[in-house]
Amino acid sequence: ALDLMGQSFGACHGPERIEGVTGWVVAEKGNIILRDLSGRAGGSRLEAVNITFKDVIKPEEKVLVDVKLDMDARDFLYAWRAAIVPESAHGLLLPVSDIEEGRIRGQIRTYSDSDSAEPVRTEGEIVFDNCTFRWDEESFRHMSGSVKKEDFDSPMKLELSGKVNDLSFAKLDLEMEDPFANVPYRFSAYLRDVFDNKTFSFDEDADIAVSGTGTGSQMEGKLTIASKGFDIFGTHYRPFEGGVRGEGAIAGKVFSGRKLDITGLRLEMEPGSLFMDYGMDDDAGSLKIKGALDLDRMEAEIRGDYCLLSGKVRGDADISWSQGAVSSLSGFMDCEDCLLYTSPSPRDRTRSRM
């Protein structure tokens, strides 16, 4: 065994190096082991790193890396680039950039075999605490939670909260067999909102749940909603009792070039039912809505106060918007002895077709 004192180590993929390295170099059974390494990576201290170069006399490159860490997220990326020797494993985090904040802790192991069809295998658990960074063109903000893989052959399980681009979620559970291949995954998520809040949205504390399957950024599944009320064109409406519940189908792309389609969404409430098809991308959206409501059982928020409505209304509307402004509006609304609020002052009771 060779005692290391005050050395530096780098995987030679870039300028990053772990400085002040202490530990042991051991040769046994055809392997070379860097054992109990500690050192400084950026502004953080690495306390436990083991690197095993297996069967070094053979032409294949087989490397096992075992790391225990608790460090600033920026230093974690620095340490990964400095310590991960196999190029295939090193490249896994190349898309990460612009780390603003956060902390990462846990224990991970990677095993790579240049002669294997599965070049990188992983196991362990990483815990994220309020991490903000970019992955290629995607923005990840205030990410907290964990990524866990029980062993090399187990699926990877994610439990996270945070914001990806403009989509905020209170909890995301995702399971996939191979995190480094474009294979299907299963997911469930509790979203903070999925609708354009300038045109149509639910309450901030609404329960919006999505579950289904996906591959890459494409996903499809079931959407369920429970909310006290809803906003349309900036006015908030709610039933006196029971709130609003809905269920429909959701499909689309959730990362760059986001495009979501919600179809067959049926909103049930004590005053009646609404039926919706909703679509949106990064710049535009559309809403088709129809149904009938008993306004005697609803109220609207005007200047911070809830005001009573009355009458019965049914209608069918097709709305499109772009860059935050309505670009087209068509449809009809039948009113029967209605008191409606379309501005901060009430309109007269009217019996008309609108």
mmCIF file of C-alpha atoms in Angstrom:
data_model
loop_
_atom_site.group_PDB
_atom_site.id
_atom_site.type_symbol
_atom_site.label_atom_id
_atom_site.label_comp_id
_atom_site.label_asym_id
_atom_site.label_seq_id
_atom_site.Cartn_x
_atom_site.Cartn_y
_atom_site.Cartn_z
ATOM 1 C CA ALA A 1 0.000 0.000 0.000
ATOM 2 C CA LEU A 2 1.132 3.525 -0.810
ATOM 3 C CA ASP A 3 0.216 6.396 1.506
ATOM 4 C CA LEU A 4 -1.006 9.548 -0.298
ATOM 5 C CA MET A 5 -0.393 12.910 1.348
ATOM 6 C CA GLY A 6 -1.189 16.292 -0.192
ATOM 7 C CA GLN A 7 -1.581 14.993 -3.733
ATOM 8 C CA SER A 8 -3.921 16.239 -6.449
ATOM 9 C CA PHE A 9 -6.121 14.104 -8.673
ATOM 10 C CA GLY A 10 -7.910 14.767 -11.941
ATOM 11 C CA ALA A 11 -9.694 12.546 -14.445
ATOM 12 C CA CYS A 12 -8.040 14.523 -17.286
ATOM 13 C CA HIS A 13 -11.313 15.427 -19.006
ATOM 14 C CA GLY A 14 -10.775 19.097 -18.145
ATOM 15 C CA PRO A 15 -8.933 21.404 -15.750
ATOM 16 C CA GLU A 16 -10.890 20.305 -12.654
ATOM 17 C CA ARG A 17 -8.782 18.619 -9.943
ATOM 18 C CA ILE A 18 -9.275 17.473 -6.375
ATOM 19 C CA GLU A 19 -6.549 19.101 -4.297
ATOM 20 C CA GLY A 20 -4.939 18.143 -0.996
ATOM 21 C CA VAL A 21 -5.703 14.466 -1.526
ATOM 22 C CA THR A 22 -4.964 11.992 1.259
ATOM 23 C CA GLY A 23 -5.637 8.267 1.230
ATOM 24 C CA TRP A 24 -4.139 4.971 0.086
ATOM 25 C CA VAL A 25 -3.193 3.258 -3.165
ATOM 26 C CA VAL A 26 -3.585 -0.521 -2.915
ATOM 27 C CA ALA A 27 -2.795 -3.185 -5.522
ATOM 28 C CA GLU A 28 -4.613 -6.489 -5.012
ATOM 29 C CA LYS A 29 -5.999 -9.315 -7.144
ATOM 30 C CA GLY A 30 -5.198 -7.522 -10.399
ATOM 31 C CA ASN A 31 -6.946 -4.341 -9.277
ATOM 32 C CA ILE A 32 -5.578 -0.918 -8.350
ATOM 33 C CA ILE A 33 -7.629 0.758 -5.633
ATOM 34 C CA LEU A 34 -7.537 4.383 -4.529
ATOM 35 C CA ARG A 35 -9.007 3.946 -1.065
ATOM 36 C CA ASP A 36 -10.390 6.379 1.542
ATOM 37 C CA LEU A 37 -9.530 9.416 -0.492
ATOM 38 C CA SER A 38 -10.333 12.847 0.885
ATOM 39 C CA GLY A 39 -9.573 16.248 -0.528
ATOM 40 C CA ARG A 40 -10.905 19.623 -1.531
ATOM 41 C CA ALA A 41 -13.143 20.138 -4.572
ATOM 42 C CA GLY A 42 -13.803 23.816 -5.174
ATOM 43 C CA GLY A 43 -14.889 25.229 -1.815
ATOM 44 C CA SER A 44 -16.040 21.909 -0.307
ATOM 45 C CA ARG A 45 -14.385 18.935 1.318
ATOM 46 C CA LEU A 46 -14.744 15.411 -0.070
ATOM 47 C CA GLU A 47 -14.446 12.965 2.823
ATOM 48 C CA ALA A 48 -14.862 9.489 1.337
ATOM 49 C CA VAL A 49 -13.978 8.487 -2.232
ATOM 50 C CA ASN A 50 -12.946 5.025 -3.419
ATOM 51 C CA ILE A 51 -11.909 4.353 -7.025
ATOM 52 C CA THR A 52 -11.190 0.810 -8.219
ATOM 53 C CA PHE A 53 -9.512 0.099 -11.560
ATOM 54 C CA LYS A 54 -10.398 -3.553 -12.140
ATOM 55 C CA ASP A 55 -8.251 -6.087 -14.067
ATOM 56 C CA VAL A 56 -5.745 -3.424 -15.064
ATOM 57 C CA ILE A 57 -3.659 -5.838 -17.160
ATOM 58 C CA LYS A 58 -6.589 -6.399 -19.519
ATOM 59 C CA PRO A 59 -7.360 -4.013 -22.414
ATOM 60 C CA GLU A 60 -10.929 -3.322 -21.248
ATOM 61 C CA GLU A 61 -11.465 -0.373 -18.929
ATOM 62 C CA LYS A 62 -13.493 -1.316 -15.858
ATOM 63 C CA VAL A 63 -13.834 1.342 -13.178
ATOM 64 C CA LEU A 64 -15.865 1.399 -9.958
ATOM 65 C CA VAL A 65 -16.296 4.773 -8.208
ATOM 66 C CA ASP A 66 -17.843 5.048 -4.740
ATOM 67 C CA VAL A 67 -18.438 8.559 -3.348
ATOM 68 C CA LYS A 68 -19.999 9.813 -0.123
ATOM 69 C CA LEU A 69 -20.693 13.533 -0.158
ATOM 70 C CA ASP A 70 -22.367 16.537 1.454
ATOM 71 C CA MET A 71 -21.470 19.686 -0.445
ATOM 72 C CA ASP A 72 -22.474 22.800 -2.328
ATOM 73 C CA ALA A 73 -24.110 21.932 -5.656
ATOM 74 C CA ARG A 74 -21.490 23.882 -7.630
ATOM 75 C CA ASP A 75 -18.716 21.970 -5.928
ATOM 76 C CA PHE A 76 -20.511 18.676 -6.580
ATOM 77 C CA LEU A 77 -20.392 19.302 -10.321
ATOM 78 C CA TYR A 78 -16.716 20.300 -10.026
ATOM 79 C CA ALA A 79 -15.942 17.118 -8.065
ATOM 80 C CA TRP A 80 -17.822 14.928 -10.554
ATOM 81 C CA ARG A 81 -15.808 16.322 -13.448
ATOM 82 C CA ALA A 82 -12.580 15.939 -11.499
ATOM 83 C CA ALA A 83 -13.119 12.430 -10.092
ATOM 84 C CA ILE A 84 -15.212 10.438 -12.587
ATOM 85 C CA VAL A 85 -12.641 8.722 -14.783
ATOM 86 C CA PRO A 86 -14.691 6.815 -17.431
ATOM 87 C CA GLU A 87 -15.591 9.190 -20.224
ATOM 88 C CA SER A 88 -19.056 7.663 -20.625
ATOM 89 C CA ALA A 89 -19.878 8.334 -16.959
ATOM 90 C CA HIS A 90 -18.184 11.737 -16.924
ATOM 91 C CA GLY A 91 -20.361 12.862 -19.835
ATOM 92 C CA LEU A 92 -23.616 12.223 -17.953
ATOM 93 C CA LEU A 93 -23.508 15.674 -16.341
ATOM 94 C CA LEU A 94 -22.050 17.622 -19.264
ATOM 95 C CA PRO A 95 -25.481 19.257 -19.934
ATOM 96 C CA VAL A 96 -25.487 20.840 -16.437
ATOM 97 C CA SER A 97 -24.553 24.541 -16.226
ATOM 98 C CA ASP A 98 -25.340 27.833 -14.460
ATOM 99 C CA ILE A 99 -25.670 26.377 -10.957
ATOM 100 C CA GLU A 100 -26.943 29.253 -8.812
ATOM 101 C CA GLU A 101 -27.623 27.627 -5.444
ATOM 102 C CA GLY A 102 -28.328 24.421 -3.586
ATOM 103 C CA ARG A 103 -26.710 21.587 -1.688
ATOM 104 C CA ILE A 104 -26.296 17.907 -2.544
ATOM 105 C CA ARG A 105 -25.608 14.999 -0.211
ATOM 106 C CA GLY A 106 -25.693 11.235 -0.400
ATOM 107 C CA GLN A 107 -23.716 8.219 -1.531
ATOM 108 C CA ILE A 108 -23.432 7.003 -5.122
ATOM 109 C CA ARG A 109 -21.556 4.274 -6.960
ATOM 110 C CA THR A 110 -20.889 4.120 -10.684
ATOM 111 C CA TYR A 111 -19.495 1.148 -12.581
ATOM 112 C CA SER A 112 -18.377 1.339 -16.172
ATOM 113 C CA ASP A 113 -17.088 -1.381 -18.475
ATOM 114 C CA SER A 114 -15.795 -0.357 -21.896
ATOM 115 C CA ASP A 115 -16.507 -3.875 -23.188
ATOM 116 C CA SER A 116 -20.151 -3.911 -22.051
ATOM 117 C CA ALA A 117 -23.288 -2.963 -23.987
ATOM 118 C CA GLU A 118 -24.333 -1.119 -20.793
ATOM 119 C CA PRO A 119 -21.357 1.228 -20.347
ATOM 120 C CA VAL A 120 -22.517 2.964 -17.145
ATOM 121 C CA ARG A 121 -24.353 1.486 -14.169
ATOM 122 C CA THR A 122 -25.298 3.341 -10.996
ATOM 123 C CA GLU A 123 -26.657 2.754 -7.509
ATOM 124 C CA GLY A 124 -27.134 4.838 -4.375
ATOM 125 C CA GLU A 125 -29.079 7.916 -3.318
ATOM 126 C CA ILE A 126 -28.614 11.652 -3.849
ATOM 127 C CA VAL A 127 -30.609 14.255 -1.911
ATOM 128 C CA PHE A 128 -31.124 17.724 -3.415
ATOM 129 C CA ASP A 129 -31.777 20.800 -1.284
ATOM 130 C CA ASN A 130 -33.050 23.914 -3.106
ATOM 131 C CA CYS A 131 -30.899 23.414 -6.219
ATOM 132 C CA THR A 132 -31.170 25.836 -9.163
ATOM 133 C CA PHE A 133 -29.383 25.051 -12.443
ATOM 134 C CA ARG A 134 -29.772 24.534 -16.178
ATOM 135 C CA TRP A 135 -29.786 21.227 -18.051
ATOM 136 C CA ASP A 136 -29.160 22.023 -21.722
ATOM 137 C CA GLU A 137 -31.911 24.544 -22.516
ATOM 138 C CA GLU A 138 -34.101 23.645 -19.532
ATOM 139 C CA SER A 139 -34.341 25.727 -16.351
ATOM 140 C CA PHE A 140 -34.617 23.820 -13.046
ATOM 141 C CA ARG A 141 -35.330 26.044 -10.036
ATOM 142 C CA HIS A 142 -35.512 25.311 -6.300
ATOM 143 C CA MET A 143 -35.327 21.555 -6.808
ATOM 144 C CA SER A 144 -35.545 19.531 -3.589
ATOM 145 C CA GLY A 145 -35.975 15.811 -3.016
ATOM 146 C CA SER A 146 -34.102 12.620 -3.793
ATOM 147 C CA VAL A 147 -32.989 10.297 -6.572
ATOM 148 C CA LYS A 148 -32.581 6.698 -5.446
ATOM 149 C CA LYS A 149 -31.419 3.435 -6.997
ATOM 150 C CA GLU A 150 -31.325 0.506 -4.563
ATOM 151 C CA ASP A 151 -28.701 -1.456 -6.544
ATOM 152 C CA PHE A 152 -27.283 -1.705 -10.047
ATOM 153 C CA ASP A 153 -30.276 -3.745 -11.258
ATOM 154 C CA SER A 154 -33.070 -1.731 -9.579
ATOM 155 C CA PRO A 155 -35.147 0.978 -11.275
ATOM 156 C CA MET A 156 -34.329 4.592 -10.497
ATOM 157 C CA LYS A 157 -36.908 6.409 -8.358
ATOM 158 C CA LEU A 158 -37.219 10.194 -8.135
ATOM 159 C CA GLU A 159 -39.151 12.187 -5.544
ATOM 160 C CA LEU A 160 -38.749 15.899 -6.279
ATOM 161 C CA SER A 161 -40.407 19.290 -5.941
ATOM 162 C CA GLY A 162 -39.564 22.536 -7.700
ATOM 163 C CA LYS A 163 -40.023 24.269 -11.016
ATOM 164 C CA VAL A 164 -39.009 23.155 -14.529
ATOM 165 C CA ASN A 165 -39.172 26.097 -16.921
ATOM 166 C CA ASP A 166 -42.666 27.525 -16.233
ATOM 167 C CA LEU A 167 -44.155 24.340 -14.772
ATOM 168 C CA SER A 168 -44.211 24.205 -10.956
ATOM 169 C CA PHE A 169 -44.928 21.011 -9.053
ATOM 170 C CA ALA A 170 -45.346 20.346 -5.350
ATOM 171 C CA LYS A 171 -44.293 16.711 -5.801
ATOM 172 C CA LEU A 172 -43.055 14.538 -8.645
ATOM 173 C CA ASP A 173 -42.663 10.759 -8.325
ATOM 174 C CA LEU A 174 -40.983 9.095 -11.302
ATOM 175 C CA GLU A 175 -39.682 5.588 -11.860
ATOM 176 C CA MET A 176 -37.612 4.363 -14.805
ATOM 177 C CA GLU A 177 -35.629 1.202 -15.466
ATOM 178 C CA ASP A 178 -32.588 2.860 -17.056
ATOM 179 C CA PRO A 179 -31.850 6.551 -16.437
ATOM 180 C CA PHE A 180 -29.331 6.657 -19.287
ATOM 181 C CA ALA A 181 -31.527 5.234 -22.057
ATOM 182 C CA ASN A 182 -34.577 6.599 -23.834
ATOM 183 C CA VAL A 183 -36.958 4.099 -22.234
ATOM 184 C CA PRO A 184 -40.529 4.515 -20.915
ATOM 185 C CA TYR A 185 -41.110 5.709 -17.354
ATOM 186 C CA ARG A 186 -44.033 5.921 -14.954
ATOM 187 C CA PHE A 187 -44.840 9.116 -13.094
ATOM 188 C CA SER A 188 -47.266 10.941 -10.852
ATOM 189 C CA ALA A 189 -47.146 14.634 -10.009
ATOM 190 C CA TYR A 190 -48.964 17.255 -7.976
ATOM 191 C CA LEU A 191 -48.781 20.501 -9.929
ATOM 192 C CA ARG A 192 -49.185 24.036 -8.653
ATOM 193 C CA ASP A 193 -50.866 24.970 -11.942
ATOM 194 C CA VAL A 194 -50.846 23.838 -15.530
ATOM 195 C CA PHE A 195 -53.124 26.452 -17.099
ATOM 196 C CA ASP A 196 -52.424 29.945 -18.465
ATOM 197 C CA ASN A 197 -53.329 32.152 -15.511
ATOM 198 C CA LYS A 198 -54.169 35.149 -17.729
ATOM 199 C CA THR A 199 -56.999 33.291 -19.476
ATOM 200 C CA PHE A 200 -58.105 30.386 -17.289
ATOM 201 C CA SER A 201 -56.713 28.941 -14.080
ATOM 202 C CA PHE A 202 -57.639 27.302 -10.785
ATOM 203 C CA ASP A 203 -56.947 28.476 -7.231
ATOM 204 C CA GLU A 204 -53.347 28.632 -6.036
ATOM 205 C CA ASP A 205 -54.064 25.932 -3.440
ATOM 206 C CA ALA A 206 -55.915 23.668 -5.891
ATOM 207 C CA ASP A 207 -55.014 19.967 -5.975
ATOM 208 C CA ILE A 208 -53.910 19.252 -9.562
ATOM 209 C CA ALA A 209 -52.671 15.694 -10.045
ATOM 210 C CA VAL A 210 -51.259 14.042 -13.155
ATOM 211 C CA SER A 211 -50.291 10.378 -13.501
ATOM 212 C CA GLY A 212 -49.258 8.324 -16.499
ATOM 213 C CA THR A 213 -46.316 7.231 -18.606
ATOM 214 C CA GLY A 214 -43.746 8.925 -20.770
ATOM 215 C CA THR A 215 -40.617 8.610 -22.871
ATOM 216 C CA GLY A 216 -38.121 11.453 -22.887
ATOM 217 C CA SER A 217 -40.028 14.734 -22.750
ATOM 218 C CA GLN A 218 -43.228 13.197 -24.188
ATOM 219 C CA MET A 219 -45.870 12.055 -21.727
ATOM 220 C CA GLU A 220 -49.537 11.108 -21.515
ATOM 221 C CA GLY A 221 -51.845 10.332 -18.668
ATOM 222 C CA LYS A 222 -54.792 11.305 -16.503
ATOM 223 C CA LEU A 223 -55.462 14.731 -14.992
ATOM 224 C CA THR A 224 -57.588 15.258 -11.876
ATOM 225 C CA ILE A 225 -58.442 18.621 -10.274
ATOM 226 C CA ALA A 226 -60.003 19.744 -6.995
ATOM 227 C CA SER A 227 -60.345 23.499 -6.426
ATOM 228 C CA LYS A 228 -62.559 25.939 -4.532
ATOM 229 C CA GLY A 229 -63.160 27.862 -7.770
ATOM 230 C CA PHE A 230 -61.624 29.060 -11.020
ATOM 231 C CA ASP A 231 -60.495 32.245 -12.779
ATOM 232 C CA ILE A 232 -61.548 33.186 -16.283
ATOM 233 C CA PHE A 233 -60.324 36.430 -17.864
ATOM 234 C CA GLY A 234 -59.135 37.656 -14.479
ATOM 235 C CA THR A 235 -62.398 37.171 -12.536
ATOM 236 C CA HIS A 236 -62.650 34.494 -9.866
ATOM 237 C CA TYR A 237 -65.828 32.382 -9.583
ATOM 238 C CA ARG A 238 -66.725 29.758 -7.027
ATOM 239 C CA PRO A 239 -69.796 27.750 -5.979
ATOM 240 C CA PHE A 240 -71.256 28.297 -2.528
ATOM 241 C CA GLU A 241 -70.632 24.673 -1.563
ATOM 242 C CA GLY A 242 -68.497 21.744 -2.602
ATOM 243 C CA GLY A 243 -65.903 23.412 -4.805
ATOM 244 C CA VAL A 244 -64.995 22.242 -8.313
ATOM 245 C CA ARG A 245 -63.800 18.770 -9.303
ATOM 246 C CA GLY A 246 -62.606 17.636 -12.701
ATOM 247 C CA GLU A 247 -61.065 14.772 -14.619
ATOM 248 C CA GLY A 248 -59.650 14.489 -18.135
ATOM 249 C CA ALA A 249 -56.751 13.318 -20.294
ATOM 250 C CA ILE A 250 -53.417 15.112 -20.705
ATOM 251 C CA ALA A 251 -50.662 14.559 -23.276
ATOM 252 C CA GLY A 252 -47.761 16.461 -24.733
ATOM 253 C CA LYS A 253 -44.214 17.661 -24.253
ATOM 254 C CA VAL A 254 -43.103 19.128 -20.937
ATOM 255 C CA PHE A 255 -39.620 20.513 -21.608
ATOM 256 C CA SER A 256 -38.283 22.942 -24.243
ATOM 257 C CA GLY A 257 -40.928 23.615 -26.833
ATOM 258 C CA ARG A 258 -43.543 22.699 -24.227
ATOM 259 C CA LYS A 259 -46.863 21.662 -25.735
ATOM 260 C CA LEU A 260 -49.704 20.315 -23.620
ATOM 261 C CA ASP A 261 -53.176 19.182 -24.653
ATOM 262 C CA ILE A 262 -55.917 18.530 -22.099
ATOM 263 C CA THR A 263 -58.951 16.844 -23.620
ATOM 264 C CA GLY A 264 -62.323 15.734 -22.310
ATOM 265 C CA LEU A 265 -61.933 17.662 -19.054
ATOM 266 C CA ARG A 266 -65.261 17.580 -17.236
ATOM 267 C CA LEU A 267 -65.631 20.042 -14.354
ATOM 268 C CA GLU A 268 -68.384 19.114 -11.912
ATOM 269 C CA MET A 269 -69.764 21.510 -9.301
ATOM 270 C CA GLU A 270 -73.006 21.922 -7.413
ATOM 271 C CA PRO A 271 -74.297 24.647 -9.824
ATOM 272 C CA GLY A 272 -73.698 22.489 -12.940
ATOM 273 C CA SER A 273 -71.014 21.188 -15.306
ATOM 274 C CA LEU A 274 -68.407 22.574 -17.707
ATOM 275 C CA PHE A 275 -66.667 20.637 -20.477
ATOM 276 C CA MET A 276 -63.247 21.750 -21.685
ATOM 277 C CA ASP A 277 -60.521 21.074 -24.225
ATOM 278 C CA TYR A 278 -57.364 23.050 -23.537
ATOM 279 C CA GLY A 279 -54.108 23.389 -25.452
ATOM 280 C CA MET A 280 -50.986 25.440 -24.905
ATOM 281 C CA ASP A 281 -47.368 25.814 -25.969
ATOM 282 C CA ASP A 282 -44.621 28.268 -24.991
ATOM 283 C CA ASP A 283 -46.281 31.249 -26.716
ATOM 284 C CA ALA A 284 -49.944 30.503 -27.408
ATOM 285 C CA GLY A 285 -52.969 28.538 -26.324
ATOM 286 C CA SER A 286 -56.599 27.722 -26.925
ATOM 287 C CA LEU A 287 -59.626 26.888 -24.802
ATOM 288 C CA LYS A 288 -62.916 25.334 -25.846
ATOM 289 C CA ILE A 289 -65.475 25.460 -23.080
ATOM 290 C CA LYS A 290 -69.191 24.698 -22.917
ATOM 291 C CA GLY A 291 -71.776 23.918 -20.282
ATOM 292 C CA ALA A 292 -74.600 25.238 -18.121
ATOM 293 C CA LEU A 293 -74.532 26.782 -14.636
ATOM 294 C CA ASP A 294 -77.110 27.887 -12.080
ATOM 295 C CA LEU A 295 -75.661 31.251 -11.029
ATOM 296 C CA ASP A 296 -77.930 31.421 -7.961
ATOM 297 C CA ARG A 297 -75.459 28.957 -6.431
ATOM 298 C CA MET A 298 -72.301 30.888 -7.330
ATOM 299 C CA GLU A 299 -70.451 34.079 -6.474
ATOM 300 C CA ALA A 300 -67.751 36.203 -8.124
ATOM 301 C CA GLU A 301 -64.841 38.093 -6.574
ATOM 302 C CA ILE A 302 -64.953 41.812 -7.396
ATOM 303 C CA ARG A 303 -62.348 44.152 -5.920
ATOM 304 C CA GLY A 304 -61.546 41.686 -3.147
ATOM 305 C CA ASP A 305 -65.167 41.038 -2.133
ATOM 306 C CA TYR A 306 -67.421 38.172 -3.198
ATOM 307 C CA CYS A 307 -70.672 39.276 -4.832
ATOM 308 C CA LEU A 308 -73.779 37.203 -5.431
ATOM 309 C CA LEU A 309 -74.780 36.151 -8.934
ATOM 310 C CA SER A 310 -78.203 35.051 -10.102
ATOM 311 C CA GLY A 311 -80.001 33.438 -12.999
ATOM 312 C CA LYS A 312 -79.066 30.600 -15.323
ATOM 313 C CA VAL A 313 -76.493 30.612 -18.093
ATOM 314 C CA ARG A 314 -75.395 28.177 -20.755
ATOM 315 C CA GLY A 315 -72.893 28.671 -23.514
ATOM 316 C CA ASP A 316 -70.170 27.507 -25.835
ATOM 317 C CA ALA A 317 -66.937 29.465 -26.357
ATOM 318 C CA ASP A 318 -63.782 28.988 -28.424
ATOM 319 C CA ILE A 319 -60.889 31.193 -27.226
ATOM 320 C CA SER A 320 -57.344 31.527 -28.613
ATOM 321 C CA TRP A 321 -54.482 33.662 -27.345
ATOM 322 C CA SER A 322 -50.884 34.444 -28.234
ATOM 323 C CA GLN A 323 -48.143 36.275 -26.350
ATOM 324 C CA GLY A 324 -50.540 36.806 -23.443
ATOM 325 C CA ALA A 325 -53.277 38.529 -25.491
ATOM 326 C CA VAL A 326 -56.559 37.068 -26.771
ATOM 327 C CA SER A 327 -56.340 36.658 -30.547
ATOM 328 C CA SER A 328 -59.808 35.234 -31.242
ATOM 329 C CA LEU A 329 -63.076 34.672 -29.390
ATOM 330 C CA SER A 330 -66.221 33.067 -30.772
ATOM 331 C CA GLY A 331 -69.303 31.304 -29.431
ATOM 332 C CA PHE A 332 -72.553 32.153 -27.684
ATOM 333 C CA MET A 333 -74.018 32.583 -24.215
ATOM 334 C CA ASP A 334 -77.714 32.253 -23.321
ATOM 335 C CA CYS A 335 -78.711 34.092 -20.150
ATOM 336 C CA GLU A 336 -81.973 33.717 -18.241
ATOM 337 C CA ASP A 337 -82.675 36.511 -15.744
ATOM 338 C CA CYS A 338 -78.944 36.804 -14.993
ATOM 339 C CA LEU A 339 -76.988 39.167 -12.842
ATOM 340 C CA LEU A 340 -73.459 39.064 -14.269
ATOM 341 C CA TYR A 341 -70.241 40.854 -13.450
ATOM 342 C CA THR A 342 -68.105 41.637 -16.461
ATOM 343 C CA SER A 343 -66.352 44.631 -14.828
ATOM 344 C CA PRO A 344 -66.035 46.069 -11.311
ATOM 345 C CA SER A 345 -69.695 47.194 -11.460
ATOM 346 C CA PRO A 346 -72.662 44.849 -11.975
ATOM 347 C CA ARG A 347 -74.681 44.784 -15.140
ATOM 348 C CA ASP A 348 -78.451 45.022 -15.028
ATOM 349 C CA ARG A 349 -80.434 41.837 -14.907
ATOM 350 C CA THR A 350 -80.919 40.716 -18.432
ATOM 351 C CA ARG A 351 -82.756 38.044 -20.334
ATOM 352 C CA SER A 352 -80.856 37.862 -23.577
ATOM 353 C CA ARG A 353 -78.598 35.854 -25.871
ATOM 354 C CA MET A 354 -74.976 36.925 -25.744
#
